[in-house]
CSV table of C-alpha atoms and ligand atoms in Angstrom, one decimal:
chain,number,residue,atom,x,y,z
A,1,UNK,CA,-1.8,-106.7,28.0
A,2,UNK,CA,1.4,-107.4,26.7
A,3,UNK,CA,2.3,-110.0,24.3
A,4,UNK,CA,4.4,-111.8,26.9
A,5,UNK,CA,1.6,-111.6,29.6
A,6,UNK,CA,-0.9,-112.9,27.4
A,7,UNK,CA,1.7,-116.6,26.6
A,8,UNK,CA,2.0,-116.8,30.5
A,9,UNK,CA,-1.6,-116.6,30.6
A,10,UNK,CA,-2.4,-119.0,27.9
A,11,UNK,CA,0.9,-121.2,28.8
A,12,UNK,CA,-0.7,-121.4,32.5
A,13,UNK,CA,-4.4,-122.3,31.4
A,14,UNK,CA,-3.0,-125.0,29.1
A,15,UNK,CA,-0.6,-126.3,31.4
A,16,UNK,CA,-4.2,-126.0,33.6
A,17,UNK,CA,-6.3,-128.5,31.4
A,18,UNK,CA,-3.3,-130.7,30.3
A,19,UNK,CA,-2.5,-132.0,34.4
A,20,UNK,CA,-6.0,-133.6,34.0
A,21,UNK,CA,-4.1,-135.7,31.6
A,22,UNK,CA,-1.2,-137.3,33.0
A,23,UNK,CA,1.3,-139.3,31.5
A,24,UNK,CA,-1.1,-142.6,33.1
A,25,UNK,CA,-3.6,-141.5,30.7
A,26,UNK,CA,-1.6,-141.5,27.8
A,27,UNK,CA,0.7,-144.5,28.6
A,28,UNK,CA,-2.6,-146.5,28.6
A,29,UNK,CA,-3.9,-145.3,25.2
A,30,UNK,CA,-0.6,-145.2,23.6
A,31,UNK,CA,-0.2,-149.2,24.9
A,32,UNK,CA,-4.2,-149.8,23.4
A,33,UNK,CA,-3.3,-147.3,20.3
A,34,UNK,CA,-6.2,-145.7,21.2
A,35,UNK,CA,-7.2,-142.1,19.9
A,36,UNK,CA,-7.0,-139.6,22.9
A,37,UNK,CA,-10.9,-138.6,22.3
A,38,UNK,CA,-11.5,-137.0,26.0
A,39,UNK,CA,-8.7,-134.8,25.8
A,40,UNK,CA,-9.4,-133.7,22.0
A,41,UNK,CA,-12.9,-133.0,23.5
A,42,UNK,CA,-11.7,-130.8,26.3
A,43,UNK,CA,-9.1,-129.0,24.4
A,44,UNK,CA,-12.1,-128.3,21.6
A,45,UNK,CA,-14.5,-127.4,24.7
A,46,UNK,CA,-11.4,-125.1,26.1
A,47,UNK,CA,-11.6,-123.2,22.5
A,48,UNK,CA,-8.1,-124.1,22.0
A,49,UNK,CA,-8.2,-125.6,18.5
A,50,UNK,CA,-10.3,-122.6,17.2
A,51,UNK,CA,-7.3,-120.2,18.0
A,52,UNK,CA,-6.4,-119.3,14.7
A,53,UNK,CA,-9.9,-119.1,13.3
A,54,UNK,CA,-10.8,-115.3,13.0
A,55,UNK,CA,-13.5,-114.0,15.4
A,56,UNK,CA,-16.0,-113.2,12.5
A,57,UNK,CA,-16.4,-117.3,12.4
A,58,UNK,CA,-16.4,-117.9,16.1
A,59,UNK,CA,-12.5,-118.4,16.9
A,60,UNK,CA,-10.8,-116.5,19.1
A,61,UNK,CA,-8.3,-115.0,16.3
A,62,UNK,CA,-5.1,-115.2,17.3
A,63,UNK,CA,-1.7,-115.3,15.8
A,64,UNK,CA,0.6,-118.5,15.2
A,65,UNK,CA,2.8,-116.9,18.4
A,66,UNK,CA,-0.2,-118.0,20.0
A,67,UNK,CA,-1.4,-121.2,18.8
A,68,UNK,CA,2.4,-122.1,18.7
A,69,UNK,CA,2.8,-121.8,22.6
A,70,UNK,CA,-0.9,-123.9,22.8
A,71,UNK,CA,1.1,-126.8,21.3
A,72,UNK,CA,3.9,-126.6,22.8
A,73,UNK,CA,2.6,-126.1,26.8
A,74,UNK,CA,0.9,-129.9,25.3
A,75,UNK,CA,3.7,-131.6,24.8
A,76,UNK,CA,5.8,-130.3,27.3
A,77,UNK,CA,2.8,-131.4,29.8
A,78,UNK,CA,3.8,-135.1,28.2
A,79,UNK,CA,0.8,-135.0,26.0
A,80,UNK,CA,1.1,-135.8,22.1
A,81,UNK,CA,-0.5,-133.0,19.9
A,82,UNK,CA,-0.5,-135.1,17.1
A,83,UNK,CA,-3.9,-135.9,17.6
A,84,UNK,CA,-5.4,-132.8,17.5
A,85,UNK,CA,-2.9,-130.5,15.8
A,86,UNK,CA,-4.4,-130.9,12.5
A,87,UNK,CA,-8.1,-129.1,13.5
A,88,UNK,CA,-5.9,-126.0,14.0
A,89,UNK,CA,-4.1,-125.3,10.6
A,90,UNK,CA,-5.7,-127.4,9.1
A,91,UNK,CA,-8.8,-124.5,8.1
A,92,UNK,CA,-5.7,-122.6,7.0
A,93,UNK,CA,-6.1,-123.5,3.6
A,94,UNK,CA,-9.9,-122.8,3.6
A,95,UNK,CA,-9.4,-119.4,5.0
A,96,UNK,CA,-7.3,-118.3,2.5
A,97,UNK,CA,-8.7,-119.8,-0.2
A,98,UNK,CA,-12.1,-121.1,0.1
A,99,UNK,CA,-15.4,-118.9,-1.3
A,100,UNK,CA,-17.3,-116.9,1.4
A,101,UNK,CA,-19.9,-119.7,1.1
A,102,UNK,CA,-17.4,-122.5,2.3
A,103,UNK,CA,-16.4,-120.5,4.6
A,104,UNK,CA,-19.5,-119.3,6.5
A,105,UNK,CA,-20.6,-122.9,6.3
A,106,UNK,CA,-17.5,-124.6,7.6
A,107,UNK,CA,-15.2,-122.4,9.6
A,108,UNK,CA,-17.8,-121.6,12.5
A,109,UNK,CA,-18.6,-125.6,13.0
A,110,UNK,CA,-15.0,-126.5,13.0
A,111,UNK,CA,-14.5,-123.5,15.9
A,112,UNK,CA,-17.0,-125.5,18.0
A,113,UNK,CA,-15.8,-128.6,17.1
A,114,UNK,CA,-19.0,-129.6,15.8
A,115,UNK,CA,-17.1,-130.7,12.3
A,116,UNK,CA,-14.0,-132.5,12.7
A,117,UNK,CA,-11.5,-131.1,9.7
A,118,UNK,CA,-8.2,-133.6,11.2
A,119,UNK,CA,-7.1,-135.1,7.9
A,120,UNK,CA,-5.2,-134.3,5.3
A,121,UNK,CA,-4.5,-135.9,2.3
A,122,UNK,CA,-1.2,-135.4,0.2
A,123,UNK,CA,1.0,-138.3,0.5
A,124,UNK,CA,1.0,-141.4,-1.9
A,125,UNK,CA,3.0,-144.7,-1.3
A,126,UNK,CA,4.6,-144.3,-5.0
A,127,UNK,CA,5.4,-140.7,-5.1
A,128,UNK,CA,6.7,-139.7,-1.7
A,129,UNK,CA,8.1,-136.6,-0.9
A,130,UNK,CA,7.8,-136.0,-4.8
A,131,UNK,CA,4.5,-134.5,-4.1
A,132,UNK,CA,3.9,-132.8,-7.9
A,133,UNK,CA,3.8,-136.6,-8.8
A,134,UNK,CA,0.7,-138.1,-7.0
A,135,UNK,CA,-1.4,-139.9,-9.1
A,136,UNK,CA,-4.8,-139.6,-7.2
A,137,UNK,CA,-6.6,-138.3,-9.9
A,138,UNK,CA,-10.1,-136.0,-9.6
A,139,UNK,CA,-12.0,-135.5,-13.2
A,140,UNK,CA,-14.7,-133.1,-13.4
A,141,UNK,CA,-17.9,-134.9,-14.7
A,142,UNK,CA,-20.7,-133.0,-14.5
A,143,UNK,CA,-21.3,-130.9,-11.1
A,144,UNK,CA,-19.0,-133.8,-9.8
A,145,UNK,CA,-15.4,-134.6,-9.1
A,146,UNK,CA,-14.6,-138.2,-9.9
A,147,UNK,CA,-11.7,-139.0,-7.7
A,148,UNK,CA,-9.6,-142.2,-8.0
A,149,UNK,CA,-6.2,-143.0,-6.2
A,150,UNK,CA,-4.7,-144.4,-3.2
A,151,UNK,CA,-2.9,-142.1,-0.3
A,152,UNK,CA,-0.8,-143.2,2.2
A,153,UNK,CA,-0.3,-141.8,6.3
A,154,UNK,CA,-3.1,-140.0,6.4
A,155,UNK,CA,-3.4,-139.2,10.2
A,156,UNK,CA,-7.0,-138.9,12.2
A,157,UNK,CA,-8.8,-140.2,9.0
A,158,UNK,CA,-11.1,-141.7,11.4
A,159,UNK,CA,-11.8,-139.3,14.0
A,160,UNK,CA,-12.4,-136.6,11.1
A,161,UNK,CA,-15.5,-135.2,9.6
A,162,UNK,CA,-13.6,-133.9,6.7
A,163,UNK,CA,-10.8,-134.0,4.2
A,164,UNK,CA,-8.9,-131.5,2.3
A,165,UNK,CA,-7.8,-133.9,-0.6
A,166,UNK,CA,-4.8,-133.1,-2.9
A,167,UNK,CA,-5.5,-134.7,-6.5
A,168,UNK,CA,-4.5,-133.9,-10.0
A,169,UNK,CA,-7.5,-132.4,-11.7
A,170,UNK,CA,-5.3,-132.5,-14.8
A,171,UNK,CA,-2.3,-135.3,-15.7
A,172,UNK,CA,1.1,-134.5,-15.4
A,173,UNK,CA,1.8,-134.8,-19.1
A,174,UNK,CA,-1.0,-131.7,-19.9
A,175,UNK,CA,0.6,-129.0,-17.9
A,176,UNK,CA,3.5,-126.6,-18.7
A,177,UNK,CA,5.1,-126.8,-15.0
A,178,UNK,CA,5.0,-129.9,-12.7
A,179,UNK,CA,3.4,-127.9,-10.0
A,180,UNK,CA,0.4,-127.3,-11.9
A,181,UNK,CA,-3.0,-129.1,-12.4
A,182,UNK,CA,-3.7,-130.2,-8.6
A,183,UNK,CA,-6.7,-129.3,-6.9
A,184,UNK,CA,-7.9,-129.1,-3.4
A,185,UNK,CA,-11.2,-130.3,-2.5
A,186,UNK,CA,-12.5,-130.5,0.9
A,187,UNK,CA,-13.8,-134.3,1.2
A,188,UNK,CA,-17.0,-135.0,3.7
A,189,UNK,CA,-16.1,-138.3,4.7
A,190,UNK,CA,-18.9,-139.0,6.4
A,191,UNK,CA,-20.6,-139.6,3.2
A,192,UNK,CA,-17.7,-141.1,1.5
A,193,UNK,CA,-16.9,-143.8,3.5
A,194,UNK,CA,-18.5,-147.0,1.6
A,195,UNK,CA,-19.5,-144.7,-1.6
A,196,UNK,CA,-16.0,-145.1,-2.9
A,197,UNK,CA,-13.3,-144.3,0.5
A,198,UNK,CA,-12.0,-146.8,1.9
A,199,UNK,CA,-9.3,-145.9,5.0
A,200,UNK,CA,-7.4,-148.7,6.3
A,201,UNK,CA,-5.4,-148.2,9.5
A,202,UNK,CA,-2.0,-148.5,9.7
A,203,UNK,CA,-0.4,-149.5,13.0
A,204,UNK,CA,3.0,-147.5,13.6
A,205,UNK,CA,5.4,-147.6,16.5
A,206,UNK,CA,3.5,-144.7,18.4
A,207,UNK,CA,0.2,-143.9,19.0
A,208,UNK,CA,-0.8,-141.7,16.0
A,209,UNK,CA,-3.7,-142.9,14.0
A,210,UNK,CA,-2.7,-143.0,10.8
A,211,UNK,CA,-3.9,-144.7,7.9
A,212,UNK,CA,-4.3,-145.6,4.0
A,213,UNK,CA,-7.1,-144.4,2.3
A,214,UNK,CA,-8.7,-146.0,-1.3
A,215,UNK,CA,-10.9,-143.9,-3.3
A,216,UNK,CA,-12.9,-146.2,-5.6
A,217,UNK,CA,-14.7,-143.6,-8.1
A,218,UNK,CA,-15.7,-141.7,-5.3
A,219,UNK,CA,-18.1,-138.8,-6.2
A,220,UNK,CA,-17.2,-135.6,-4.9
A,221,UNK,CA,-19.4,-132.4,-5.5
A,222,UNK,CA,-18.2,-130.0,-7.1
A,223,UNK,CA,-19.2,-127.5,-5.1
A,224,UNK,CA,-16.3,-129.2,-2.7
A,225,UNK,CA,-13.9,-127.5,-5.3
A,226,UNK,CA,-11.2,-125.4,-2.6
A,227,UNK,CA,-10.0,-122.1,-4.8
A,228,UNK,CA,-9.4,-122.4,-8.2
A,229,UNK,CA,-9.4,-125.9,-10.3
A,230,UNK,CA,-5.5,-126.4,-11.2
A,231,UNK,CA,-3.8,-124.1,-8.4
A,232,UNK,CA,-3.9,-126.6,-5.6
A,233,UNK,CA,0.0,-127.1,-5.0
A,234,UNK,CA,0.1,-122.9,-5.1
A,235,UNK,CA,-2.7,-123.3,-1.7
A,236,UNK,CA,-0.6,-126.1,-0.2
A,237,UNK,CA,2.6,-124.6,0.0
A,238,UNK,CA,0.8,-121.2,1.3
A,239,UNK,CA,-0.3,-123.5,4.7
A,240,UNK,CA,3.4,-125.1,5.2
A,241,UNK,CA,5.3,-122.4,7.0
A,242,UNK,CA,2.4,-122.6,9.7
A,243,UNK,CA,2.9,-125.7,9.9
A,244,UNK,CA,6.5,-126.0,10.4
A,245,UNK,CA,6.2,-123.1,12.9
A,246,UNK,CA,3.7,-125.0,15.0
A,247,UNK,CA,5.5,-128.2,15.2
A,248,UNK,CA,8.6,-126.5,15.9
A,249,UNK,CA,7.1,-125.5,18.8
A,250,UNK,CA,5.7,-129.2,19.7
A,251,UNK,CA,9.1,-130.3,19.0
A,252,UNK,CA,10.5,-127.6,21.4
A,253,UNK,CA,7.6,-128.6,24.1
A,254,UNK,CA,9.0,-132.4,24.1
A,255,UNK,CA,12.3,-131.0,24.2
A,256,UNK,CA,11.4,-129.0,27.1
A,257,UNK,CA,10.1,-132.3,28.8
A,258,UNK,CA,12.8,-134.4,28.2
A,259,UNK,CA,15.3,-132.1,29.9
A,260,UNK,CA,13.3,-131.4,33.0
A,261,UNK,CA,12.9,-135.2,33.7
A,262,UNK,CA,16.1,-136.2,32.4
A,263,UNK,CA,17.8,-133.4,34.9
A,264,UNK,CA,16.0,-134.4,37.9
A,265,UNK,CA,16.2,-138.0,37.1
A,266,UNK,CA,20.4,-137.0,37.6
A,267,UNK,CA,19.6,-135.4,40.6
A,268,UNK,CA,17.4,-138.0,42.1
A,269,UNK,CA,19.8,-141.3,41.0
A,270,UNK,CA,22.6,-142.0,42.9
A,271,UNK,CA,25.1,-144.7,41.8
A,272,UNK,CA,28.3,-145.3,43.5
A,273,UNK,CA,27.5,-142.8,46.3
A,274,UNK,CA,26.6,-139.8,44.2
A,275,UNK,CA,24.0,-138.3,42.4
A,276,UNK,CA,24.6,-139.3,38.3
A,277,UNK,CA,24.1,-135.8,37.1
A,278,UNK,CA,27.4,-134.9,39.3
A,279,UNK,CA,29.1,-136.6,36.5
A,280,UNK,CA,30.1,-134.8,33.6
A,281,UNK,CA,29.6,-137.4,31.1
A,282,UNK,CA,26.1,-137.2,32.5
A,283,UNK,CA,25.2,-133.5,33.2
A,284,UNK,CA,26.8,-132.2,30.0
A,285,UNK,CA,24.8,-133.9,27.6
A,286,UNK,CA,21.7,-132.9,29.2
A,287,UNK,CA,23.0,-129.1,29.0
A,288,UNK,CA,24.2,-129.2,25.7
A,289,UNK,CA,20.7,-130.8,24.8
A,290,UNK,CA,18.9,-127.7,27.1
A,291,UNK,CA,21.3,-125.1,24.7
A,292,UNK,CA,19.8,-126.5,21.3
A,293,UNK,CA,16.3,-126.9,22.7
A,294,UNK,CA,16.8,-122.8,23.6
A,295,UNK,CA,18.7,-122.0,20.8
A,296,UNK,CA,15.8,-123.8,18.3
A,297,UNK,CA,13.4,-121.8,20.6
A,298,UNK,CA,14.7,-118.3,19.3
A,299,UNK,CA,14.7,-119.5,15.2
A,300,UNK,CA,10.6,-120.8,16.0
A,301,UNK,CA,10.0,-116.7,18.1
A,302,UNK,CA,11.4,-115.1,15.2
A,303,UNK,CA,9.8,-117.5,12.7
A,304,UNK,CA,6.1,-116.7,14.5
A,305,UNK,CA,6.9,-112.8,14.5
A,306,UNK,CA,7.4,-112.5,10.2
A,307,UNK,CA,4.5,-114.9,9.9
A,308,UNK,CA,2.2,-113.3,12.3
A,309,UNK,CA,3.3,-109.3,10.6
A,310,UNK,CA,2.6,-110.9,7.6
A,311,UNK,CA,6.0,-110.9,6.3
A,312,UNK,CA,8.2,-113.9,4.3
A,313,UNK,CA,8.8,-116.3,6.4
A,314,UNK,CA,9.7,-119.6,4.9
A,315,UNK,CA,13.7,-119.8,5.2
A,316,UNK,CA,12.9,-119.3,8.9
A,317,UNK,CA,9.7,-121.6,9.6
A,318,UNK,CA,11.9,-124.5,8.0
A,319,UNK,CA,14.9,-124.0,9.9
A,320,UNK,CA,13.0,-123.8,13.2
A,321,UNK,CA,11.4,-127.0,12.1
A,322,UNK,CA,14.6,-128.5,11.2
A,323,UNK,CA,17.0,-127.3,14.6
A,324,UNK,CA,13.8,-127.9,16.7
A,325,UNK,CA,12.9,-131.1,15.5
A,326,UNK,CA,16.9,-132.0,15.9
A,327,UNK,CA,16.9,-130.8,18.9
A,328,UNK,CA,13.8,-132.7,20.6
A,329,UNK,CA,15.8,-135.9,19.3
A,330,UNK,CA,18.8,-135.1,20.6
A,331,UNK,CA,17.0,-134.5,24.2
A,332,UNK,CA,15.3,-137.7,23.6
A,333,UNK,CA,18.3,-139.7,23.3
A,334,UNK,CA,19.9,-138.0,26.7
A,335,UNK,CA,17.2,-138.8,28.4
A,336,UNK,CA,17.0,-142.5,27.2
A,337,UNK,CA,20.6,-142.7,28.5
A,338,UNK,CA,20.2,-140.6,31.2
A,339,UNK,CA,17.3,-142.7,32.7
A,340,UNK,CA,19.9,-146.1,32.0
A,341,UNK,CA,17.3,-148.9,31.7
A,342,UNK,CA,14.6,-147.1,33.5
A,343,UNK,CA,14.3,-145.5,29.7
A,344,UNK,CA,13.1,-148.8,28.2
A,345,UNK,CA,10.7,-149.0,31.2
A,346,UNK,CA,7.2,-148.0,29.5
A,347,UNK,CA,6.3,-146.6,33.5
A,348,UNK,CA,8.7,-143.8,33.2
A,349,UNK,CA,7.4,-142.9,29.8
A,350,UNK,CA,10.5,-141.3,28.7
A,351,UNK,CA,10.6,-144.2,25.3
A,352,UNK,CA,6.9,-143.8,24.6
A,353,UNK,CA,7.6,-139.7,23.7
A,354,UNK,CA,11.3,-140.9,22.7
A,355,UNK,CA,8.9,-142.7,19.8
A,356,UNK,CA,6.8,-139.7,19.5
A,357,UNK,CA,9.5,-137.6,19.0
A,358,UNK,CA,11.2,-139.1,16.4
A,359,UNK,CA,8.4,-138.8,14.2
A,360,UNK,CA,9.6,-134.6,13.7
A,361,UNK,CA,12.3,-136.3,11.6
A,362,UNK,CA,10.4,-137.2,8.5
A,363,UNK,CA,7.1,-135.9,9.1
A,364,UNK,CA,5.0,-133.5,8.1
A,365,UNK,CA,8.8,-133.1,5.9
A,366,UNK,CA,12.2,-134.7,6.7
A,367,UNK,CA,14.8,-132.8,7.4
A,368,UNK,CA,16.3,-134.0,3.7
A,369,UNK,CA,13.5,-131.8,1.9
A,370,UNK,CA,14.5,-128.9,4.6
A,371,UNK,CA,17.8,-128.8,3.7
A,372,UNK,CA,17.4,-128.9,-0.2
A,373,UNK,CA,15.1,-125.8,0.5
A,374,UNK,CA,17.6,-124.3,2.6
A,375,UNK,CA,20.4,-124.9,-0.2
A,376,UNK,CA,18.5,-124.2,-2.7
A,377,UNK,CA,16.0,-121.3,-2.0
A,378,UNK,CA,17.8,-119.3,0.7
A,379,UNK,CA,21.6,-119.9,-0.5
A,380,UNK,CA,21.6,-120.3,-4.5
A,381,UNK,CA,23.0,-123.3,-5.0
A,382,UNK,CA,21.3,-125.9,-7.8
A,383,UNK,CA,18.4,-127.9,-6.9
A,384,UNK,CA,19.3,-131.0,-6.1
A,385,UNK,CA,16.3,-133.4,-6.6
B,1,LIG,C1,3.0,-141.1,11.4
B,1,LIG,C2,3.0,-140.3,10.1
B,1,LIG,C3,1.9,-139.4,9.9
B,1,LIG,C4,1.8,-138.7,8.7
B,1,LIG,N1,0.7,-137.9,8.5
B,1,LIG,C5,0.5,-137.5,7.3
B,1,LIG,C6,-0.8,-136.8,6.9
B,1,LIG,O1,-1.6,-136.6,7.8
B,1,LIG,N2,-1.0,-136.4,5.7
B,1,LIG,C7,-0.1,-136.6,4.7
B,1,LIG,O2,-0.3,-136.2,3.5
B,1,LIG,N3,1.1,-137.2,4.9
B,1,LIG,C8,1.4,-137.6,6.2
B,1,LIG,N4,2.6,-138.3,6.5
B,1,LIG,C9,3.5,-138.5,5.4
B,1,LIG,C10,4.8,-137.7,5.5
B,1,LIG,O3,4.6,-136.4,5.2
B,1,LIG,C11,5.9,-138.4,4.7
B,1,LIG,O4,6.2,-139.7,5.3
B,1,LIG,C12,7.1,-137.6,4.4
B,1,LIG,O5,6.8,-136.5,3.7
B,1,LIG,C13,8.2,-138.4,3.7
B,1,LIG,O6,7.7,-139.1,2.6
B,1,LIG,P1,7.9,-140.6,2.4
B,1,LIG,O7,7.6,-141.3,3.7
B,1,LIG,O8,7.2,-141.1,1.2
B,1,LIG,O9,9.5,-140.8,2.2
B,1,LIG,P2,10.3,-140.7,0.9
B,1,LIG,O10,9.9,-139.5,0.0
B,1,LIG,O11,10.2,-142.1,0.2
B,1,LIG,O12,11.8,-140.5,1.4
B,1,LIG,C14,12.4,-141.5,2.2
B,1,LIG,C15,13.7,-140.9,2.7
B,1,LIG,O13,14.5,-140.5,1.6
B,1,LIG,C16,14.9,-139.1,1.7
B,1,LIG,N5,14.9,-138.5,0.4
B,1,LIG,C17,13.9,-138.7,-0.6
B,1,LIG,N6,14.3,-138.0,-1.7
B,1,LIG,C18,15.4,-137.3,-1.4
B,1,LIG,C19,16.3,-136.4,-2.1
B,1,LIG,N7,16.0,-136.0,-3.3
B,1,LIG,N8,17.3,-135.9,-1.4
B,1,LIG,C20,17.6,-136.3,-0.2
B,1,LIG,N9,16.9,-137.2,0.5
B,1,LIG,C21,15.8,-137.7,0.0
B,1,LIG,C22,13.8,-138.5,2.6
B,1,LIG,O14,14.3,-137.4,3.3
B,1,LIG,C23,13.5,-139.7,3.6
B,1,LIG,O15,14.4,-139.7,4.7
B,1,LIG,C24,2.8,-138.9,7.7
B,1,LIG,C25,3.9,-139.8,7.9
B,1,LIG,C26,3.9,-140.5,9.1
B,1,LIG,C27,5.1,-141.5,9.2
């Protein structure tokens, strides 16, 4: 079968299990700020989330082509896959770098789903995007790690078994380059929670189940070491053009949604005897939105392609990050006007995934941080931060 018979397949099979979702389902959660726990069940149950886990540990092995369409078919169904995005790459890091123990233990029971690994933990209120300076600390005493620190945003804390923590295993002011001394260790929270982690949540204007965590002297095994002691930033930036290539393709699957209801929201409306959408001041912007949505699509294809032959691909998984992410905003915002006061209307939810949406502009990295790479790394110029 060919590579573009097997995404109809899997685009018709999600499309399949996300219409026993509709938007009712999510306008209800999103208004309790409730985690979407049936549908994170059902896409687990599905095998979904264990698409990029190789065969050997019970996935289904597939490529980030793959997982990328998965994602998007979710949020172009109306669906958020911010909740459940995480249990896919998240492995990433483990897979790459973990021991063949870790990764017999863990990799088959996150493919079934029976160990949640949603979080992950790298951002600090003091530090920001200036990663290298996080001050969570982890010192090696004994067969333990000792960890201490605060972290800020970390999403699905508490509807996940486990954490892959970034800490400094050794202060900034011991190492020869900024980039070195961090660790990754993967947390069970299940045990940590009241031994030293705390998680807070923090309410935001969508539904996305985020929160602060507190680690008191928390004792970590060893054992929970990911990779080698000191090389942690190395593993992280390894798992981030996977990342920007899947949520490029969320961000194109909102975009894809806005534009279909935006465009026969113009057909449908008519004001002063007309349909709105026979307006040009109307129609256009919904066009020019559709034109960036397809044009981000092609950068996220040809971003999936390197990464999935193995080839360097992080000049192209940020920009289809960046123009995809831009994109889904910029659809957002037509559709918003588009739908005239019907877009505040939580009913039509065209503002509760306008919120959602917006998100793609800072998080998992702002478009800022893309740009500086782009300057920087793909065209030369100084670094600017
Ligand atoms: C809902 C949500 C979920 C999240 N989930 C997670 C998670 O699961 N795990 C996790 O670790 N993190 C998570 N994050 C954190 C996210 O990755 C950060 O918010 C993001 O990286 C930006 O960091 P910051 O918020 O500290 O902003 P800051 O670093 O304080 O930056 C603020 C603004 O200033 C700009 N800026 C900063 N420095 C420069 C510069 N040198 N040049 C130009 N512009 C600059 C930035 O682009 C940004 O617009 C989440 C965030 C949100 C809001």
């Amino acid at each position: 079968m060919s590579h573009e018979a097997i995404h109809q397949d899997l685009r018709g099979a999600v499309r399949e299990l996300c219409r026993s979702f509709p938007d009712a389902y999510w306008r209800d959660l999103d208004a309790r700020r409730e985690y979407p726990t049936a549908f994170v069940k059902a896409l687990t149950d599905a095998g979904y989330l264990a698409a990029l886990i190789p065969e050997e540990f019970g996935g289904s092995g597939l490529g980030i082509a793959e997982a990328s369409v998965i994602l998007e078919e979710i949020n172009r169904s109306g669906a958020n896959s911010g909740a459940c995005h995480a249990q896919m790459y998240t492995m990433g890091t483990l897979l790459r770098h973990g021991s063949d123990a870790q990764k017999r233990e863990y990799l088959p029971k996150i493919a079934t789903g029976e160990l949640r690994l949603q979080a992950f933990g790298v951002s600090e209120p003091t530090t920001g995007s200036d990663t290298t300076q996080m001050k969570t600390m982890a010192v090696r005493k004994g067969d333990t790690y000792v960890v201490s620190g605060q972290k800020v945003w970390i999403s699905r804390a508490e509807h996940s078994d486990l954490l892959l923590l970034v800490a400094r295993t050794t202060p900034i002011d011991q190492v020869k380059k900024r980039g070195e001394g961090l660790s990754i260790l993967l947390v069970d929270m299940r045990e940590a929670i009241g031994h030293g982690l705390t998680i807070r949540p923090i309410r935001t204007m969508m539904n996305h189940a985020t929160t602060e965590l507190f680690f008191d002297d928390l004792a970590v095994p060893a054992s929970a070491l990911v990779g080698e002691e000191g090389k942690g930033f190395r593993y992280l930036i390894d798992g981030l053009n996977a990342e920007r290539i899947l949520i490029a393709a969320e961000c194109v699957g909102d975009g894809r949604w806005f534009i279909e209801r935006a465009s026969k929201y113009a057909k449908d409306r008519v004001v002063f005897g007309r349909p709105i959408g026979q307006n040009q001041g109307v129609q256009f912007p919904i066009a020019r939105a559709h034109v960036n949505i397809e044009a981000a699509d092609l950068m996220r294809i040809k971003a999936a392609a390197l990464f999935d032959s193995g080839k360097a691909c992080g000049a192209e998984a940020n920009m289809a990050k960046l123009l995809a992410a831009d994109a889904s905003w910029e659809a957002a915002n037509v559709a918003v006007q588009t739908y005239g006061g019907f877009g505040f209307a939580e009913d039509y939810d065209i503002e509760r995934k306008f919120r959602e949406t917006k998100l793609y502009q800072v998080a998992p990295i702002s478009t800022n941080m893309i740009l500086a790479y782009v300057g920087e790394h793909v065209l030369g110029m100084p670094r600017s931060y």
